[in-house]
mmCIF file of C-alpha atoms in Angstrom:
data_model
loop_
_atom_site.group_PDB
_atom_site.id
_atom_site.type_symbol
_atom_site.label_atom_id
_atom_site.label_comp_id
_atom_site.label_asym_id
_atom_site.label_seq_id
_atom_site.Cartn_x
_atom_site.Cartn_y
_atom_site.Cartn_z
ATOM 1 C CA MET A 149 -9.550 -5.449 16.668
ATOM 2 C CA THR A 150 -11.416 -8.214 14.902
ATOM 3 C CA ASP A 151 -14.575 -7.503 12.986
ATOM 4 C CA LYS A 152 -17.960 -8.932 13.764
ATOM 5 C CA TYR A 153 -18.114 -11.029 10.634
ATOM 6 C CA ALA A 154 -17.805 -14.755 11.275
ATOM 7 C CA PRO A 155 -16.236 -16.951 8.566
ATOM 8 C CA ARG A 156 -18.582 -17.915 5.716
ATOM 9 C CA PRO A 157 -18.858 -21.410 4.187
ATOM 10 C CA GLY A 158 -15.592 -22.394 2.444
ATOM 11 C CA GLU A 159 -13.432 -19.866 4.261
ATOM 12 C CA THR A 160 -10.120 -21.000 5.786
ATOM 13 C CA VAL A 161 -8.843 -19.541 9.048
ATOM 14 C CA LEU A 162 -5.120 -19.391 9.875
ATOM 15 C CA ASP A 163 -4.495 -20.642 13.397
ATOM 16 C CA ALA A 164 -1.448 -18.525 14.288
ATOM 17 C CA GLU A 165 -0.671 -15.308 16.098
ATOM 18 C CA VAL A 166 0.285 -12.168 14.187
ATOM 19 C CA ALA A 167 4.073 -11.770 14.422
ATOM 20 C CA PRO A 168 4.962 -8.185 15.419
ATOM 21 C CA ASP A 169 7.715 -7.830 12.807
ATOM 22 C CA ALA A 170 7.481 -4.038 12.457
ATOM 23 C CA HIS A 171 5.318 -1.150 13.666
ATOM 24 C CA VAL A 172 3.178 1.287 11.768
ATOM 25 C CA GLN A 173 2.249 4.679 13.158
ATOM 26 C CA PHE A 174 -1.064 6.375 12.444
ATOM 27 C CA ILE A 175 -0.328 9.753 10.859
ATOM 28 C CA GLY A 176 -3.881 11.045 10.616
ATOM 29 C CA VAL A 177 -7.480 9.996 10.209
ATOM 30 C CA ILE A 178 -9.804 9.640 7.212
ATOM 31 C CA ARG A 179 -13.335 11.058 7.308
ATOM 32 C CA THR A 180 -15.845 9.510 4.895
ATOM 33 C CA PRO A 181 -19.646 9.276 4.716
ATOM 34 C CA PHE A 182 -19.374 5.497 5.236
ATOM 35 C CA LYS A 183 -20.262 4.660 8.833
ATOM 36 C CA THR A 184 -20.485 0.858 8.579
ATOM 37 C CA ARG A 185 -18.752 -1.732 6.426
ATOM 38 C CA ASP A 186 -22.009 -2.293 4.563
ATOM 39 C CA ASP A 187 -22.082 1.429 3.659
ATOM 40 C CA CYS A 188 -18.655 1.232 1.966
ATOM 41 C CA PRO A 189 -18.668 0.956 -1.820
ATOM 42 C CA ARG A 190 -16.843 -2.035 -3.312
ATOM 43 C CA GLN A 191 -14.275 0.418 -4.641
ATOM 44 C CA GLY A 192 -13.818 4.183 -4.604
ATOM 45 C CA ARG A 193 -14.562 6.257 -7.696
ATOM 46 C CA PHE A 194 -13.265 9.636 -8.796
ATOM 47 C CA ASP A 195 -16.879 10.790 -9.038
ATOM 48 C CA GLY A 196 -17.614 9.543 -5.505
ATOM 49 C CA PRO A 197 -18.289 11.785 -2.510
ATOM 50 C CA GLU A 198 -15.738 14.249 -1.168
ATOM 51 C CA CYS A 199 -13.842 12.840 1.805
ATOM 52 C CA ARG A 200 -11.396 14.488 4.229
ATOM 53 C CA ILE A 201 -7.936 13.304 5.117
ATOM 54 C CA GLU A 202 -6.902 14.937 8.398
ATOM 55 C CA VAL A 203 -3.128 14.763 8.741
ATOM 56 C CA GLU A 204 -1.533 15.110 12.188
ATOM 57 C CA ALA A 205 0.000 18.535 12.706
ATOM 58 C CA ARG A 206 3.568 17.289 12.949
ATOM 59 C CA PHE A 207 3.370 15.840 9.427
ATOM 60 C CA VAL A 208 2.075 18.999 7.711
ATOM 61 C CA PRO A 209 5.546 19.934 6.359
ATOM 62 C CA ALA A 210 5.487 16.637 4.426
ATOM 63 C CA LEU A 211 2.478 17.866 2.383
ATOM 64 C CA GLN A 212 4.576 20.537 0.634
ATOM 65 C CA GLY A 213 4.184 20.261 -3.137
ATOM 66 C CA LEU A 214 0.789 18.516 -3.240
ATOM 67 C CA GLU A 215 -1.417 20.190 -5.840
ATOM 68 C CA PRO A 216 -5.195 19.998 -6.372
ATOM 69 C CA GLY A 217 -6.116 18.062 -9.509
ATOM 70 C CA LYS A 218 -3.339 15.516 -9.038
ATOM 71 C CA ARG A 219 -3.948 11.870 -8.262
ATOM 72 C CA LEU A 220 -2.630 10.376 -5.055
ATOM 73 C CA GLU A 221 -2.304 6.893 -3.668
ATOM 74 C CA ILE A 222 -3.604 6.692 -0.096
ATOM 75 C CA LEU A 223 -2.600 3.899 2.303
ATOM 76 C CA TYR A 224 -4.622 3.255 5.451
ATOM 77 C CA TRP A 225 -5.057 0.741 8.229
ATOM 78 C CA LEU A 226 -8.244 -1.313 7.963
ATOM 79 C CA HIS A 227 -8.699 -1.214 11.704
ATOM 80 C CA GLN A 228 -11.902 -3.259 11.886
ATOM 81 C CA SER A 229 -10.661 -6.200 9.836
ATOM 82 C CA ARG A 230 -9.785 -9.628 11.130
ATOM 83 C CA ARG A 231 -6.399 -10.830 9.814
ATOM 84 C CA ASP A 232 -6.658 -14.594 9.833
ATOM 85 C CA LEU A 233 -8.621 -15.603 6.736
ATOM 86 C CA LEU A 234 -6.600 -17.477 4.086
ATOM 87 C CA THR A 235 -9.544 -18.059 1.767
ATOM 88 C CA GLN A 236 -12.704 -16.018 1.566
ATOM 89 C CA SER A 237 -16.184 -16.369 0.109
ATOM 90 C CA PRO A 238 -17.271 -12.804 -0.710
ATOM 91 C CA LYS A 239 -20.892 -11.940 -0.173
ATOM 92 C CA SER A 240 -21.136 -10.711 -3.782
ATOM 93 C CA ASP A 241 -20.770 -14.176 -5.352
ATOM 94 C CA GLY A 242 -20.048 -16.658 -2.531
ATOM 95 C CA LYS A 243 -17.214 -18.159 -4.609
ATOM 96 C CA THR A 244 -14.220 -19.131 -2.445
ATOM 97 C CA ARG A 245 -10.833 -17.689 -3.441
ATOM 98 C CA GLY A 246 -7.500 -17.026 -1.780
ATOM 99 C CA THR A 247 -7.206 -13.781 0.162
ATOM 100 C CA PHE A 248 -4.425 -12.614 -2.191
ATOM 101 C CA ALA A 249 -6.783 -13.000 -5.172
ATOM 102 C CA LEU A 250 -9.244 -10.584 -3.528
ATOM 103 C CA ARG A 251 -9.168 -6.910 -2.535
ATOM 104 C CA SER A 252 -11.191 -7.662 0.602
ATOM 105 C CA PRO A 253 -10.268 -5.621 3.716
ATOM 106 C CA VAL A 254 -9.617 -8.895 5.545
ATOM 107 C CA ARG A 255 -5.900 -9.697 5.037
ATOM 108 C CA PRO A 256 -2.816 -10.761 7.044
ATOM 109 C CA ASN A 257 -1.749 -7.096 6.994
ATOM 110 C CA PRO A 258 -4.946 -5.043 6.759
ATOM 111 C CA ILE A 259 -3.543 -2.200 4.666
ATOM 112 C CA GLY A 260 -5.872 -0.611 2.138
ATOM 113 C CA THR A 261 -4.762 1.359 -0.918
ATOM 114 C CA SER A 262 -6.918 3.761 -2.923
ATOM 115 C CA LEU A 263 -6.311 6.087 -5.816
ATOM 116 C CA VAL A 264 -7.891 9.486 -5.211
ATOM 117 C CA GLU A 265 -8.133 12.824 -6.900
ATOM 118 C CA LEU A 266 -6.966 15.726 -4.756
ATOM 119 C CA VAL A 267 -9.678 18.405 -4.679
ATOM 120 C CA ALA A 268 -8.161 20.835 -2.169
ATOM 121 C CA VAL A 269 -5.445 21.273 0.456
ATOM 122 C CA ASP A 270 -6.178 23.453 3.488
ATOM 123 C CA GLY A 271 -3.460 23.278 6.134
ATOM 124 C CA ALA A 272 -3.528 19.752 7.543
ATOM 125 C CA VAL A 273 -6.699 18.731 5.690
ATOM 126 C CA LEU A 274 -6.881 17.237 2.204
ATOM 127 C CA THR A 275 -10.223 17.003 0.422
ATOM 128 C CA VAL A 276 -10.244 14.067 -2.000
ATOM 129 C CA ARG A 277 -12.562 11.895 -4.089
ATOM 130 C CA GLY A 278 -12.097 8.174 -4.620
ATOM 131 C CA LEU A 279 -12.030 6.648 -1.131
ATOM 132 C CA ASP A 280 -14.095 3.645 -0.113
ATOM 133 C CA CYS A 281 -13.056 3.174 3.523
ATOM 134 C CA LEU A 282 -14.892 3.534 6.815
ATOM 135 C CA ASP A 283 -15.165 6.879 8.565
ATOM 136 C CA GLY A 284 -12.412 7.040 11.197
ATOM 137 C CA THR A 285 -9.923 4.859 9.318
ATOM 138 C CA PRO A 286 -6.311 5.552 10.428
ATOM 139 C CA LEU A 287 -4.054 7.054 7.758
ATOM 140 C CA LEU A 288 -0.689 5.431 6.964
ATOM 141 C CA ASP A 289 0.698 7.170 3.896
ATOM 142 C CA ILE A 290 0.122 9.557 0.989
ATOM 143 C CA LYS A 291 2.087 9.088 -2.246
ATOM 144 C CA PRO A 292 1.835 10.637 -5.702
ATOM 145 C CA ASP A 293 0.130 8.190 -8.083
ATOM 146 C CA ARG A 294 2.788 6.107 -9.785
ATOM 147 C CA CYS A 295 1.088 6.667 -13.143
ATOM 148 C CA GLY A 296 1.849 10.385 -13.017
ATOM 149 C CA TYR A 297 5.425 9.482 -12.287
ATOM 150 C CA SER A 298 6.301 6.856 -14.771
ATOM 151 C CA VAL A 299 7.237 6.164 -18.342
ATOM 152 C CA GLN A 300 4.945 3.169 -18.015
ATOM 153 C CA ALA A 301 1.518 4.264 -19.236
ATOM 154 C CA PRO A 302 -1.622 2.379 -18.230
ATOM 155 C CA ASP A 303 -3.103 -0.053 -20.754
ATOM 156 C CA LYS A 304 -5.401 1.528 -23.309
ATOM 157 C CA MET B 289 16.760 0.020 10.805
ATOM 158 C CA THR B 290 17.829 3.397 9.548
ATOM 159 C CA ASP B 291 19.616 3.716 6.252
ATOM 160 C CA LYS B 292 23.093 5.086 5.787
ATOM 161 C CA TYR B 293 21.959 8.181 3.954
ATOM 162 C CA ALA B 294 22.345 11.403 5.932
ATOM 163 C CA PRO B 295 19.885 14.255 5.284
ATOM 164 C CA ARG B 296 20.689 16.371 2.209
ATOM 165 C CA PRO B 297 20.502 20.185 2.083
ATOM 166 C CA GLY B 298 16.940 21.424 2.576
ATOM 167 C CA GLU B 299 15.667 18.217 4.164
ATOM 168 C CA THR B 300 13.592 18.418 7.353
ATOM 169 C CA VAL B 301 13.880 15.798 10.074
ATOM 170 C CA LEU B 302 10.998 15.006 12.443
ATOM 171 C CA ASP B 303 12.235 14.837 16.027
ATOM 172 C CA ALA B 304 9.783 12.278 17.424
ATOM 173 C CA GLU B 305 9.663 8.576 18.098
ATOM 174 C CA VAL B 306 7.646 6.255 15.887
ATOM 175 C CA ALA B 307 4.397 5.483 17.741
ATOM 176 C CA PRO B 308 3.740 1.720 17.686
ATOM 177 C CA ASP B 309 0.053 2.059 16.781
ATOM 178 C CA ALA B 310 -0.242 -1.328 15.047
ATOM 179 C CA HIS B 311 2.064 -4.025 13.830
ATOM 180 C CA VAL B 312 2.692 -5.657 10.526
ATOM 181 C CA GLN B 313 3.846 -9.218 10.006
ATOM 182 C CA PHE B 314 6.246 -10.235 7.267
ATOM 183 C CA ILE B 315 4.530 -12.883 5.134
ATOM 184 C CA GLY B 316 7.419 -13.671 2.812
ATOM 185 C CA VAL B 317 10.478 -12.204 1.136
ATOM 186 C CA ILE B 318 11.137 -10.598 -2.241
ATOM 187 C CA ARG B 319 14.125 -11.636 -4.347
ATOM 188 C CA THR B 320 15.329 -9.095 -6.917
ATOM 189 C CA PRO B 321 18.614 -8.482 -8.776
ATOM 190 C CA PHE B 322 18.961 -5.161 -6.879
ATOM 191 C CA LYS B 323 21.518 -5.574 -4.089
ATOM 192 C CA THR B 324 21.954 -1.936 -3.050
ATOM 193 C CA ARG B 325 19.665 1.092 -3.049
ATOM 194 C CA ASP B 326 21.681 2.567 -5.888
ATOM 195 C CA ASP B 327 20.962 -0.564 -7.981
ATOM 196 C CA CYS B 328 17.193 -0.087 -7.648
ATOM 197 C CA PRO B 329 15.430 1.516 -10.615
ATOM 198 C CA ARG B 330 13.395 4.643 -9.888
ATOM 199 C CA GLN B 331 10.301 2.599 -10.623
ATOM 200 C CA GLY B 332 9.578 -0.960 -11.728
ATOM 201 C CA ARG B 333 8.561 -1.717 -15.314
ATOM 202 C CA PHE B 334 6.587 -4.592 -16.780
ATOM 203 C CA ASP B 335 9.548 -5.248 -19.100
ATOM 204 C CA GLY B 336 11.965 -5.263 -16.153
ATOM 205 C CA PRO B 337 13.768 -8.353 -14.849
ATOM 206 C CA GLU B 338 11.939 -11.358 -13.443
ATOM 207 C CA CYS B 339 11.819 -11.290 -9.649
ATOM 208 C CA ARG B 340 10.671 -13.911 -7.132
ATOM 209 C CA ILE B 341 8.152 -13.437 -4.360
ATOM 210 C CA GLU B 342 8.653 -16.224 -1.813
ATOM 211 C CA VAL B 343 5.519 -16.534 0.318
ATOM 212 C CA GLU B 344 5.728 -18.218 3.720
ATOM 213 C CA ALA B 345 4.304 -21.739 3.646
ATOM 214 C CA ARG B 346 1.405 -20.992 5.971
ATOM 215 C CA PHE B 347 0.046 -18.369 3.558
ATOM 216 C CA VAL B 348 0.076 -20.584 0.441
ATOM 217 C CA PRO B 349 -3.687 -21.296 0.643
ATOM 218 C CA ALA B 350 -4.233 -17.543 0.243
ATOM 219 C CA LEU B 351 -2.689 -17.677 -3.275
ATOM 220 C CA GLN B 352 -5.600 -19.740 -4.628
ATOM 221 C CA GLY B 353 -7.005 -18.111 -7.754
ATOM 222 C CA LEU B 354 -3.921 -16.132 -8.826
ATOM 223 C CA GLU B 355 -3.364 -16.577 -12.553
ATOM 224 C CA PRO B 356 -0.299 -15.846 -14.694
ATOM 225 C CA GLY B 357 -0.788 -12.846 -16.970
ATOM 226 C CA LYS B 358 -2.760 -10.898 -14.386
ATOM 227 C CA ARG B 359 -1.525 -7.728 -12.748
ATOM 228 C CA LEU B 360 -1.028 -7.593 -9.007
ATOM 229 C CA GLU B 361 -0.340 -4.881 -6.492
ATOM 230 C CA ILE B 362 2.505 -5.833 -4.151
ATOM 231 C CA LEU B 363 3.030 -4.193 -0.758
ATOM 232 C CA TYR B 364 6.345 -4.523 1.050
ATOM 233 C CA TRP B 365 8.279 -3.138 3.985
ATOM 234 C CA LEU B 366 11.133 -0.825 2.996
ATOM 235 C CA HIS B 367 13.300 -2.208 5.760
ATOM 236 C CA GLN B 368 16.375 -0.067 5.134
ATOM 237 C CA SER B 369 14.595 3.277 5.110
ATOM 238 C CA ARG B 370 14.751 5.926 7.766
ATOM 239 C CA ARG B 371 11.282 7.197 8.736
ATOM 240 C CA ASP B 372 11.872 10.701 9.988
ATOM 241 C CA LEU B 373 12.209 12.932 6.912
ATOM 242 C CA LEU B 374 9.362 15.425 6.382
ATOM 243 C CA THR B 375 10.899 17.065 3.333
ATOM 244 C CA GLN B 376 13.389 15.528 0.959
ATOM 245 C CA SER B 377 15.768 16.688 -1.738
ATOM 246 C CA PRO B 378 16.001 13.770 -4.187
ATOM 247 C CA LYS B 379 19.349 13.097 -5.764
ATOM 248 C CA SER B 380 17.753 13.264 -9.220
ATOM 249 C CA ASP B 381 17.024 16.998 -9.092
ATOM 250 C CA GLY B 382 17.948 18.248 -5.596
ATOM 251 C CA LYS B 383 14.632 20.120 -5.399
ATOM 252 C CA THR B 384 13.123 19.984 -1.906
ATOM 253 C CA ARG B 385 9.552 18.688 -1.604
ATOM 254 C CA GLY B 386 7.350 17.172 1.069
ATOM 255 C CA THR B 387 7.698 13.432 1.630
ATOM 256 C CA PHE B 388 4.035 12.926 0.625
ATOM 257 C CA ALA B 389 4.729 14.561 -2.758
ATOM 258 C CA LEU B 390 7.431 11.951 -3.454
ATOM 259 C CA ARG B 391 7.499 8.185 -3.929
ATOM 260 C CA SER B 392 10.822 7.961 -2.073
ATOM 261 C CA PRO B 393 11.294 4.876 0.146
ATOM 262 C CA VAL B 394 11.893 7.207 3.096
ATOM 263 C CA ARG B 395 8.470 7.792 4.731
ATOM 264 C CA PRO B 396 6.817 7.788 8.181
ATOM 265 C CA ASN B 397 5.511 4.305 7.343
ATOM 266 C CA PRO B 398 8.010 2.770 4.911
ATOM 267 C CA ILE B 399 5.532 0.735 2.879
ATOM 268 C CA GLY B 400 6.228 0.370 -0.833
ATOM 269 C CA THR B 401 3.627 -0.483 -3.463
ATOM 270 C CA SER B 402 4.344 -1.790 -6.960
ATOM 271 C CA LEU B 403 2.232 -2.997 -9.839
ATOM 272 C CA VAL B 404 3.590 -6.223 -11.293
ATOM 273 C CA GLU B 405 2.691 -8.709 -13.965
ATOM 274 C CA LEU B 406 2.416 -12.279 -12.710
ATOM 275 C CA VAL B 407 4.587 -14.550 -14.886
ATOM 276 C CA ALA B 408 4.230 -17.845 -13.003
ATOM 277 C CA VAL B 409 3.037 -19.435 -9.762
ATOM 278 C CA ASP B 410 4.911 -22.471 -8.432
ATOM 279 C CA GLY B 411 3.809 -23.505 -4.949
ATOM 280 C CA ALA B 412 4.846 -20.717 -2.599
ATOM 281 C CA VAL B 413 6.841 -18.808 -5.244
ATOM 282 C CA LEU B 414 5.497 -16.163 -7.599
ATOM 283 C CA THR B 415 7.602 -15.003 -10.531
ATOM 284 C CA VAL B 416 6.753 -11.406 -11.451
ATOM 285 C CA ARG B 417 7.993 -8.431 -13.459
ATOM 286 C CA GLY B 418 7.672 -4.825 -12.339
ATOM 287 C CA LEU B 419 9.412 -4.646 -8.957
ATOM 288 C CA ASP B 420 11.985 -2.024 -8.045
ATOM 289 C CA CYS B 421 12.837 -2.968 -4.450
ATOM 290 C CA LEU B 422 15.965 -4.318 -2.792
ATOM 291 C CA ASP B 423 16.728 -8.011 -2.702
ATOM 292 C CA GLY B 424 15.533 -9.349 0.662
ATOM 293 C CA THR B 425 12.670 -6.889 1.095
ATOM 294 C CA PRO B 426 9.976 -8.262 3.449
ATOM 295 C CA LEU B 427 6.585 -8.922 1.828
ATOM 296 C CA LEU B 428 3.401 -7.438 3.368
ATOM 297 C CA ASP B 429 0.580 -8.104 0.918
ATOM 298 C CA ILE B 430 -0.502 -9.230 -2.542
ATOM 299 C CA LYS B 431 -3.714 -7.827 -4.055
ATOM 300 C CA PRO B 432 -5.270 -8.030 -7.512
ATOM 301 C CA ASP B 433 -4.681 -4.757 -9.366
ATOM 302 C CA ARG B 434 -7.637 -2.466 -8.754
ATOM 303 C CA CYS B 435 -7.776 -1.651 -12.478
ATOM 304 C CA GLY B 436 -8.742 -5.216 -13.318
ATOM 305 C CA TYR B 437 -11.443 -4.995 -10.703
ATOM 306 C CA SER B 438 -13.220 -1.796 -11.305
ATOM 307 C CA VAL B 439 -15.841 -0.057 -13.346
ATOM 308 C CA GLN B 440 -13.446 2.899 -13.243
ATOM 309 C CA ALA B 441 -11.245 2.598 -16.328
ATOM 310 C CA PRO B 442 -7.853 4.297 -16.432
ATOM 311 C CA ASP B 443 -7.638 7.601 -18.278
ATOM 312 C CA LYS B 444 -7.287 7.263 -22.044
#
């Protein structure tokens, strides 16, 4: 699925097929108030709106041990993004940069990552704050935040 | 590719095929000093060894704008991990928890994320510190660290 956005001035398009090197499976769906790409904030915030992560029933046992109040890293598939831009000129400043110097959803592998705060767990549904993705985005993974895990504290 | 590690006591195995909902392409390879899973540290550190990220030639234009000293988020495919464990009993403490409450490489979608510090860029090769993955791990994505991007400062 390629998005509706045509390349902007300065953007470079890769003329090559996507190699199917490995498969991802969608393990749930993310529900947010953001119905179009223009609705999505530039980045999620812990004081943003509550969103729902609906995990498929067969993966519910894998939620064991998740506790409200903890921070999680969420990975998801940016299903409306084209994958072939090597350089991009973001609408915010129009300045052309390499895709790997941007957190744009348009990437060779359109995988988004967000840090969220877990508000509640109810069966297969997590309520979280901190997401910035479209309503209906397929879920790929849930991990504990590495910061809560590590001897390596964030910069002060 | 499934790893050689058999389930430990308490671990739950999902009896289902991986649905091929989307595919990822490998955009390069990661070179680390860690030749076996037992060599890998539990988590990368900014004072860890220098590692090399070798980006495929066609993606070099996408590196434009990356600067040494900056922090990057690296996504990679944990190619030796089995994908079917719902609960796991890590060797470190043997305590059984859900896969989504662990940062284990064994996950329904075996995608690893690390924060690294960029030491140098030379053509298609990035030198970084902070990785914890196996030598030969396939590269999926490079993003600027969200912390350097955001109004949302880390906790103090």
